[in-house]
mmCIF file of C-alpha atoms in Angstrom:
data_model
loop_
_atom_site.group_PDB
_atom_site.id
_atom_site.type_symbol
_atom_site.label_atom_id
_atom_site.label_comp_id
_atom_site.label_asym_id
_atom_site.label_seq_id
_atom_site.Cartn_x
_atom_site.Cartn_y
_atom_site.Cartn_z
ATOM 1 C CA MET E 1 0.000 0.000 0.000
ATOM 2 C CA PRO E 2 1.433 3.434 -0.892
ATOM 3 C CA ARG E 3 2.506 5.493 2.092
ATOM 4 C CA LEU E 4 -0.166 8.168 1.577
ATOM 5 C CA ALA E 5 -2.924 5.585 1.269
ATOM 6 C CA TRP E 6 -1.776 3.924 4.494
ATOM 7 C CA LEU E 7 -1.813 7.228 6.321
ATOM 8 C CA CYS E 8 -5.259 8.205 5.007
ATOM 9 C CA THR E 9 -7.226 4.974 5.349
ATOM 10 C CA ALA E 10 -10.810 5.287 6.564
ATOM 11 C CA ASP E 11 -9.910 3.337 9.693
ATOM 12 C CA SER E 12 -7.420 6.007 10.684
ATOM 13 C CA PHE E 13 -10.275 8.551 10.884
ATOM 14 C CA ALA E 14 -12.790 6.243 12.528
ATOM 15 C CA SER E 15 -12.082 7.434 16.051
ATOM 16 C CA VAL E 16 -12.475 11.118 15.171
ATOM 17 C CA ASP E 17 -15.973 12.551 15.142
ATOM 18 C CA ARG E 18 -15.983 16.284 14.499
ATOM 19 C CA PHE E 19 -19.376 16.928 16.129
ATOM 20 C CA ASP E 20 -18.545 14.989 19.254
ATOM 21 C CA TYR E 21 -15.210 16.765 19.605
ATOM 22 C CA TRP E 22 -16.512 20.314 19.465
ATOM 23 C CA SER E 23 -19.928 19.791 21.054
ATOM 24 C CA THR E 24 -18.666 17.923 24.107
ATOM 25 C CA GLY E 25 -15.572 20.063 24.551
ATOM 26 C CA ALA E 26 -13.306 17.029 24.486
ATOM 27 C CA VAL E 27 -10.198 19.134 24.794
ATOM 28 C CA SER E 28 -7.303 17.631 26.677
ATOM 29 C CA ALA E 29 -6.593 18.573 30.267
ATOM 30 C CA ARG E 30 -3.367 20.191 29.071
ATOM 31 C CA ARG E 31 -4.439 23.736 28.312
ATOM 32 C CA GLY E 32 -2.857 26.067 25.791
ATOM 33 C CA HIS E 33 -0.998 29.256 26.564
ATOM 34 C CA VAL E 34 -1.891 32.508 24.876
ATOM 35 C CA GLY E 35 0.774 35.155 25.177
ATOM 36 C CA GLY E 36 2.224 33.252 28.122
ATOM 37 C CA HIS E 37 -1.033 32.957 30.051
ATOM 38 C CA PRO E 38 -2.517 29.515 30.717
ATOM 39 C CA GLY E 39 -6.166 28.555 30.721
ATOM 40 C CA ARG E 40 -7.369 29.400 27.216
ATOM 41 C CA VAL E 41 -8.172 26.703 24.642
ATOM 42 C CA VAL E 42 -6.057 27.361 21.541
ATOM 43 C CA ILE E 43 -5.756 25.716 18.134
ATOM 44 C CA GLY E 44 -2.696 23.813 19.360
ATOM 45 C CA ASP E 45 -4.879 21.904 21.843
ATOM 46 C CA VAL E 46 -7.309 21.013 19.070
ATOM 47 C CA ILE E 47 -4.589 19.752 16.719
ATOM 48 C CA ARG E 48 -3.004 17.684 19.470
ATOM 49 C CA ASP E 49 -6.246 16.075 20.636
ATOM 50 C CA LEU E 50 -7.384 15.207 17.125
ATOM 51 C CA ARG E 51 -3.966 13.734 16.343
ATOM 52 C CA LEU E 52 -4.021 11.616 19.498
ATOM 53 C CA ALA E 53 -7.562 10.473 18.722
ATOM 54 C CA GLN E 54 -6.185 9.113 15.437
ATOM 55 C CA LYS E 55 -3.321 7.467 17.364
ATOM 56 C CA ARG E 56 -0.721 9.305 15.309
ATOM 57 C CA THR E 57 2.652 10.611 16.393
ATOM 58 C CA GLN E 58 3.755 14.122 15.553
ATOM 59 C CA ALA E 59 6.139 12.653 12.980
ATOM 60 C CA GLN E 60 3.320 10.701 11.312
ATOM 61 C CA LEU E 61 1.104 13.774 11.091
ATOM 62 C CA ALA E 62 4.005 15.752 9.632
ATOM 63 C CA ALA E 63 4.607 13.042 7.032
ATOM 64 C CA LEU E 64 0.938 13.030 6.049
ATOM 65 C CA LEU E 65 0.943 16.802 5.650
ATOM 66 C CA CYS E 66 4.034 16.575 3.450
ATOM 67 C CA GLU E 67 2.275 14.043 1.236
ATOM 68 C CA LEU E 68 -0.876 16.139 1.030
ATOM 69 C CA SER E 69 1.164 19.206 0.089
ATOM 70 C CA GLY E 70 2.786 17.322 -2.779
ATOM 71 C CA ASN E 71 6.232 17.649 -1.235
ATOM 72 C CA PRO E 72 7.015 14.346 0.543
ATOM 73 C CA GLU E 73 10.550 15.372 1.467
ATOM 74 C CA GLY E 74 9.752 18.948 2.482
ATOM 75 C CA THR E 75 8.021 20.734 5.329
ATOM 76 C CA PRO E 76 6.467 20.596 7.813
ATOM 77 C CA GLY E 77 8.624 18.357 9.920
ATOM 78 C CA ARG E 78 7.896 16.985 13.365
ATOM 79 C CA ASP E 79 9.313 20.136 14.978
ATOM 80 C CA GLN E 80 6.824 22.317 13.120
ATOM 81 C CA VAL E 81 3.891 20.182 14.305
ATOM 82 C CA LYS E 82 5.276 20.445 17.834
ATOM 83 C CA ARG E 83 5.417 24.251 17.559
ATOM 84 C CA TRP E 84 1.779 24.317 16.429
ATOM 85 C CA GLU E 85 0.644 22.099 19.295
ATOM 86 C CA THR E 86 2.519 24.008 21.990
ATOM 87 C CA GLY E 87 1.168 27.336 20.754
ATOM 88 C CA ARG E 88 4.529 28.777 19.742
ATOM 89 C CA VAL E 89 3.299 29.154 16.164
ATOM 90 C CA ILE E 90 -0.237 29.513 14.790
ATOM 91 C CA PRO E 91 -0.611 27.702 11.450
ATOM 92 C CA GLY E 92 -1.494 29.872 8.459
ATOM 93 C CA LYS E 93 -4.393 29.357 6.055
ATOM 94 C CA TYR E 94 -2.469 26.950 3.818
ATOM 95 C CA TRP E 95 -1.529 24.584 6.615
ATOM 96 C CA VAL E 96 -4.915 24.941 8.320
ATOM 97 C CA GLY E 97 -6.528 23.618 5.132
ATOM 98 C CA LEU E 98 -4.216 20.607 4.998
ATOM 99 C CA LEU E 99 -4.541 19.989 8.734
ATOM 100 C CA ALA E 100 -8.323 19.900 8.385
ATOM 101 C CA LEU E 101 -7.991 17.321 5.608
ATOM 102 C CA ALA E 102 -5.482 15.227 7.543
ATOM 103 C CA LEU E 103 -7.431 15.361 10.810
ATOM 104 C CA GLY E 104 -10.828 14.743 9.229
ATOM 105 C CA VAL E 105 -12.594 17.919 10.328
ATOM 106 C CA PRO E 106 -14.212 20.800 8.411
ATOM 107 C CA ARG E 107 -11.722 23.461 7.392
ATOM 108 C CA ALA E 108 -14.024 26.220 8.671
ATOM 109 C CA ASP E 109 -13.799 24.845 12.214
ATOM 110 C CA LEU E 110 -10.001 24.895 12.289
ATOM 111 C CA GLU E 111 -9.934 28.345 10.686
ATOM 112 C CA LYS E 112 -12.249 29.572 13.435
ATOM 113 C CA GLU E 113 -9.926 28.146 16.111
ATOM 114 C CA ALA E 114 -6.881 29.734 14.456
ATOM 115 C CA HIS E 115 -8.620 33.112 14.242
ATOM 116 C CA ALA E 116 -9.709 32.940 17.891
ATOM 117 C CA THR E 117 -6.162 32.087 18.975
ATOM 118 C CA ARG E 118 -4.740 35.061 17.070
ATOM 119 C CA GLU E 119 -7.325 37.362 18.656
ATOM 120 C CA GLN E 120 -6.545 36.061 22.139
ATOM 121 C CA ARG E 121 -2.816 36.504 21.607
ATOM 122 C CA ARG E 122 -3.248 40.005 20.165
ATOM 123 C CA THR E 123 -5.447 41.054 23.078
ATOM 124 C CA ALA E 124 -3.056 39.596 25.643
ATOM 125 C CA ARG E 125 -0.160 41.508 24.082
ATOM 126 C CA SER E 126 -2.234 44.691 24.101
ATOM 127 C CA ALA E 127 -2.932 44.132 27.786
ATOM 128 C CA HIS E 128 0.778 44.023 28.530
ATOM 129 C CA GLY E 129 1.151 47.386 26.814
ATOM 130 C CA VAL E 130 -1.106 49.089 29.367
ATOM 131 C CA ALA E 131 0.669 51.222 31.949
ATOM 132 C CA VAL E 132 0.167 49.712 35.417
ATOM 133 C CA PRO E 133 2.211 51.433 38.148
ATOM 134 C CA GLY E 134 2.973 50.296 41.659
ATOM 135 C CA PRO E 135 4.345 47.245 43.463
ATOM 136 C CA ARG E 136 1.503 44.975 42.271
ATOM 137 C CA ARG E 137 2.302 45.567 38.594
ATOM 138 C CA ALA E 138 3.182 41.957 37.732
ATOM 139 C CA GLU E 139 0.082 40.596 39.464
ATOM 140 C CA LEU E 140 -2.235 43.132 37.840
ATOM 141 C CA LEU E 141 -0.744 42.611 34.376
ATOM 142 C CA ASP E 142 -1.310 38.877 34.675
ATOM 143 C CA MET E 143 -4.933 39.447 35.700
ATOM 144 C CA LEU E 144 -5.362 41.997 32.926
ATOM 145 C CA ALA E 145 -4.083 39.702 30.194
ATOM 146 C CA SER E 146 -6.246 36.840 31.439
ATOM 147 C CA VAL E 147 -9.435 38.914 31.484
ATOM 148 C CA ALA E 148 -8.603 40.614 28.184
ATOM 149 C CA GLY E 149 -8.217 37.174 26.639
ATOM 150 C CA GLY E 150 -11.799 36.318 27.583
ATOM 151 C CA ASP E 151 -11.404 34.598 30.954
ATOM 152 C CA GLU E 152 -14.297 35.821 33.098
ATOM 153 C CA SER E 153 -13.693 33.503 36.059
ATOM 154 C CA TRP E 154 -11.652 35.947 38.147
ATOM 155 C CA LEU E 155 -14.119 38.836 37.688
ATOM 156 C CA SER E 156 -16.953 36.490 38.631
ATOM 157 C CA ARG E 157 -15.409 35.734 42.024
ATOM 158 C CA SER E 158 -14.132 38.980 43.519
ATOM 159 C CA ILE E 159 -14.310 42.743 43.230
ATOM 160 C CA GLY E 160 -11.590 44.082 40.969
ATOM 161 C CA PRO E 161 -9.098 46.474 42.596
ATOM 162 C CA TYR E 162 -9.571 50.109 41.618
ATOM 163 C CA ASP E 163 -6.222 50.324 39.806
ATOM 164 C CA PHE E 164 -7.082 47.154 37.882
ATOM 165 C CA SER E 165 -10.374 48.687 36.702
ATOM 166 C CA VAL E 166 -8.525 51.802 35.539
ATOM 167 C CA ALA E 167 -5.991 49.737 33.588
ATOM 168 C CA MET E 168 -8.748 47.593 32.079
ATOM 169 C CA ALA E 169 -10.651 50.721 31.058
ATOM 170 C CA ASN E 170 -7.552 52.068 29.307
ATOM 171 C CA LEU E 171 -7.317 48.800 27.383
ATOM 172 C CA ALA E 172 -11.011 48.915 26.445
ATOM 173 C CA ASP E 173 -10.503 52.430 25.081
ATOM 174 C CA ARG E 174 -8.206 51.064 22.382
ATOM 175 C CA ASP E 175 -9.198 47.417 21.946
ATOM 176 C CA GLN E 176 -12.537 46.611 20.312
ATOM 177 C CA GLY E 177 -12.588 43.001 21.511
ATOM 178 C CA THR E 178 -12.175 43.998 25.150
ATOM 179 C CA LYS E 179 -14.842 46.682 24.787
ATOM 180 C CA ARG E 180 -17.382 44.253 23.283
ATOM 181 C CA ARG E 181 -16.641 41.688 25.980
ATOM 182 C CA LEU E 182 -17.166 44.174 28.808
ATOM 183 C CA VAL E 183 -20.466 45.364 27.332
ATOM 184 C CA ARG E 184 -21.648 41.767 27.017
ATOM 185 C CA TRP E 185 -20.686 41.014 30.620
ATOM 186 C CA LEU E 186 -22.421 44.195 31.784
ATOM 187 C CA ASP E 187 -25.683 43.218 30.099
ATOM 188 C CA ASP E 188 -25.654 39.428 30.398
ATOM 189 C CA GLY E 189 -23.028 38.498 32.997
ATOM 190 C CA SER E 190 -23.854 35.260 34.794
ATOM 191 C CA THR E 191 -23.154 36.753 38.240
ATOM 192 C CA SER E 192 -23.727 40.178 39.766
ATOM 193 C CA MET E 193 -20.004 40.266 40.582
ATOM 194 C CA LEU E 194 -19.118 39.925 36.894
ATOM 195 C CA ARG E 195 -21.674 42.557 35.883
ATOM 196 C CA GLY E 196 -20.444 44.889 38.613
ATOM 197 C CA ASN E 197 -16.799 44.583 37.594
ATOM 198 C CA ALA E 198 -17.723 45.262 33.970
ATOM 199 C CA GLN E 199 -19.772 48.246 35.100
ATOM 200 C CA SER E 200 -16.927 49.645 37.203
ATOM 201 C CA THR E 201 -14.517 49.324 34.287
ATOM 202 C CA LEU E 202 -16.809 50.932 31.713
ATOM 203 C CA PHE E 203 -17.348 53.888 34.041
ATOM 204 C CA LYS E 204 -13.617 54.604 33.835
ATOM 205 C CA THR E 205 -13.324 54.570 30.042
ATOM 206 C CA HIS E 206 -13.057 57.758 28.004
ATOM 207 C CA GLN E 207 -15.913 56.887 25.645
ATOM 208 C CA SER E 208 -19.233 58.556 26.380
ATOM 209 C CA ASP E 209 -21.331 55.727 24.935
ATOM 210 C CA LEU E 210 -19.684 53.183 27.248
ATOM 211 C CA VAL E 211 -20.017 55.439 30.276
ATOM 212 C CA GLU E 212 -23.695 55.955 29.512
ATOM 213 C CA ARG E 213 -24.291 52.203 29.287
ATOM 214 C CA ALA E 214 -22.700 51.785 32.700
ATOM 215 C CA GLU E 215 -24.800 54.613 34.110
ATOM 216 C CA GLN E 216 -28.003 53.118 32.735
ATOM 217 C CA SER E 217 -27.165 49.785 34.337
ATOM 218 C CA MET E 218 -27.190 51.506 37.743
ATOM 219 C CA GLY E 219 -30.910 52.064 37.369
ATOM 220 C CA ARG E 220 -31.867 48.555 36.285
ATOM 221 C CA ASP E 221 -29.436 46.283 38.154
ATOM 222 C CA GLU E 222 -30.044 46.599 41.890
ATOM 223 C CA GLU E 223 -27.294 44.180 42.921
ATOM 224 C CA THR E 224 -24.532 45.976 41.041
ATOM 225 C CA ARG E 225 -25.877 49.375 42.115
ATOM 226 C CA ARG E 226 -25.748 48.468 45.797
ATOM 227 C CA ARG E 227 -22.249 47.052 45.436
ATOM 228 C CA CYS E 228 -21.070 50.179 43.602
ATOM 229 C CA MET E 229 -22.454 52.451 46.325
ATOM 230 C CA ARG E 230 -20.948 50.265 49.021
ATOM 231 C CA CYS E 231 -17.508 50.428 47.362
ATOM 232 C CA PHE E 232 -17.903 54.188 47.019
ATOM 233 C CA THR E 233 -18.593 54.820 50.710
ATOM 234 C CA ARG E 234 -15.838 52.436 51.744
ATOM 235 C CA ARG E 235 -13.276 54.343 49.653
ATOM 236 C CA ALA E 236 -14.641 57.817 50.433
ATOM 237 C CA PHE E 237 -14.896 57.440 54.207
ATOM 238 C CA GLY E 238 -12.633 54.484 55.029
ATOM 239 C CA LEU E 239 -15.527 52.366 56.319
ATOM 240 C CA SER E 240 -15.574 48.634 56.911
ATOM 241 C CA TRP E 241 -17.639 46.541 54.520
ATOM 242 C CA PRO E 242 -20.538 46.111 56.989
ATOM 243 C CA ASP E 243 -20.563 49.835 57.844
ATOM 244 C CA ALA E 244 -20.306 50.820 54.180
ATOM 245 C CA SER E 245 -23.428 48.820 53.362
ATOM 246 C CA GLN E 246 -25.389 50.677 56.069
ATOM 247 C CA TYR E 247 -24.132 54.180 55.321
ATOM 248 C CA THR E 248 -26.630 57.015 54.920
ATOM 249 C CA ALA E 249 -25.996 60.734 54.450
ATOM 250 C CA LEU E 250 -29.299 61.850 55.993
ATOM 251 C CA ALA E 251 -27.446 63.339 58.962
ATOM 252 C CA ALA E 252 -23.959 63.552 57.448
ATOM 253 C CA PRO E 253 -21.559 65.912 59.267
ATOM 254 C CA PRO E 254 -20.042 68.878 57.384
ATOM 255 C CA ALA E 255 -16.761 67.034 56.708
ATOM 256 C CA GLU E 256 -18.586 64.238 54.887
ATOM 257 C CA ILE E 257 -20.670 66.745 52.918
ATOM 258 C CA ARG E 258 -17.439 68.417 51.771
ATOM 259 C CA SER E 259 -15.960 65.049 50.747
ATOM 260 C CA LEU E 260 -19.087 64.216 48.777
ATOM 261 C CA GLY E 261 -18.911 67.646 47.153
ATOM 262 C CA GLN E 262 -15.378 66.971 45.942
ATOM 263 C CA LEU E 263 -16.357 63.589 44.504
ATOM 264 C CA LEU E 264 -19.359 65.209 42.820
ATOM 265 C CA HIS E 265 -16.818 66.829 40.463
ATOM 266 C CA ASP E 266 -14.474 63.849 39.976
ATOM 267 C CA PRO E 267 -13.280 64.290 36.357
ATOM 268 C CA HIS E 268 -12.034 60.717 36.004
ATOM 269 C CA ASP E 269 -14.872 58.495 37.249
ATOM 270 C CA PRO E 270 -18.547 59.296 36.517
ATOM 271 C CA SER E 271 -19.615 56.581 38.971
ATOM 272 C CA ASN E 272 -18.132 58.653 41.806
ATOM 273 C CA ARG E 273 -20.155 61.651 40.636
ATOM 274 C CA TRP E 274 -23.324 59.540 40.442
ATOM 275 C CA CYS E 275 -22.882 58.083 43.937
ATOM 276 C CA ALA E 276 -21.998 61.490 45.389
ATOM 277 C CA ALA E 277 -25.166 62.969 43.852
ATOM 278 C CA VAL E 278 -27.314 60.210 45.352
ATOM 279 C CA PHE E 279 -25.857 60.617 48.850
ATOM 280 C CA LEU E 280 -26.015 64.410 48.692
ATOM 281 C CA GLY E 281 -29.676 63.968 47.768
ATOM 282 C CA GLU E 282 -30.094 62.064 51.020
ATOM 283 C CA ALA E 283 -28.426 64.933 52.859
ATOM 284 C CA VAL E 284 -30.824 67.401 51.198
ATOM 285 C CA GLU E 285 -33.710 65.317 52.499
ATOM 286 C CA GLY E 286 -32.087 65.539 55.927
ATOM 287 C CA GLY E 287 -32.144 69.332 55.724
ATOM 288 C CA SER E 288 -28.589 70.125 54.594
ATOM 289 C CA GLY E 289 -28.408 73.477 52.820
ATOM 290 C CA ALA E 290 -24.762 72.863 51.927
ATOM 291 C CA ALA E 291 -25.680 69.643 50.118
ATOM 292 C CA ARG E 292 -28.397 71.445 48.149
ATOM 293 C CA ALA E 293 -25.958 74.183 47.121
ATOM 294 C CA LEU E 294 -23.451 71.585 45.926
ATOM 295 C CA LEU E 295 -26.066 69.827 43.792
ATOM 296 C CA VAL E 296 -27.296 73.099 42.296
ATOM 297 C CA GLY E 297 -23.725 74.015 41.390
ATOM 298 C CA ALA E 298 -23.161 70.631 39.742
ATOM 299 C CA LEU E 299 -26.117 71.230 37.416
ATOM 300 C CA ARG E 300 -23.964 73.796 35.608
ATOM 301 C CA THR E 301 -20.966 71.506 35.090
ATOM 302 C CA GLU E 302 -22.258 67.926 34.821
ATOM 303 C CA SER E 303 -22.375 66.566 31.259
ATOM 304 C CA SER E 304 -23.785 63.087 31.870
ATOM 305 C CA ARG E 305 -27.529 62.674 31.406
ATOM 306 C CA GLU E 306 -27.823 59.962 34.041
ATOM 307 C CA ASN E 307 -25.825 61.986 36.549
ATOM 308 C CA LEU E 308 -27.970 65.046 35.851
ATOM 309 C CA ARG E 309 -31.004 62.874 36.497
ATOM 310 C CA ALA E 310 -29.543 61.753 39.844
ATOM 311 C CA ILE E 311 -28.865 65.391 40.772
ATOM 312 C CA GLY E 312 -32.395 66.457 39.832
ATOM 313 C CA LEU E 313 -33.976 63.643 41.816
ATOM 314 C CA GLY E 314 -31.845 64.561 44.820
ATOM 315 C CA LEU E 315 -32.909 68.196 44.669
ATOM 316 C CA ASN E 316 -36.551 67.107 44.468
ATOM 317 C CA GLY E 317 -36.188 64.869 47.501
ATOM 318 C CA GLU E 318 -36.720 61.674 45.501
ATOM 319 C CA ARG E 319 -34.690 58.572 46.341
ATOM 320 C CA PRO E 320 -35.625 55.769 43.943
ATOM 321 C CA TRP E 321 -32.363 53.925 44.655
ATOM 322 C CA SER E 322 -32.630 53.734 48.441
#
């Protein structure tokens, strides 16, 4: 039997079922690395698992690809297959087509995996280009690259540090994939923690449409709104988590009114302005003339529609968010 015929017999493909592979997620426990960050499924994992399902070695797959390319003595060799599987190199369109033929799967599926891997790697590299100061730089960059690559698990478990949200917002300002992902998590995140972290990040971007989406979510998503206000009072007044959740400005002392007044004009974070407006509205209800004067003054400088709405409600003594 000719070598190519032996390599391409029907029996050699019998153990590979394209639908079962992709629909059941039968990816090996060994995960790929995108831009040096583990945890993301990449095309290298797919190639390796399909090859192993056919009981081929890397050398045998390389030989088959050489035959299919019409160059039995040429490339790729075993080392090239190894580089594909370890994620060091992403195969181009030519080799993706031959890999699909050799591995018995639709070309479109492998092309989709290759495209996704390139996007993940590009986003991870963009994340490492974001300026992150301070002693936690390495830790934050690792988190940033993971989230930018599409891993939502960390943001679903804990509240993102403030400096992390700022760095993520800077990335979203320049990376369309990160921006789309954050908007999707804001609207459809599986946990309130994930939605809240997306909300916090979008508030810190420099794009008015993203800021407005985050502001609108404050009105419809009670869980994320309460968490945002709790984080605000904890940062503003140095409160414990339990005390922050119970904070009210109805009888706030002058020092707290002044602090809220400063945050009412925060140029970098509209969420601080929104929360300050809500709490100053409580103080107005409690009879504070200083709080009323601060809100009236903010009407002349505030540009956000949702923040203007919060200011107006506060001046009218309405507290729909309490």
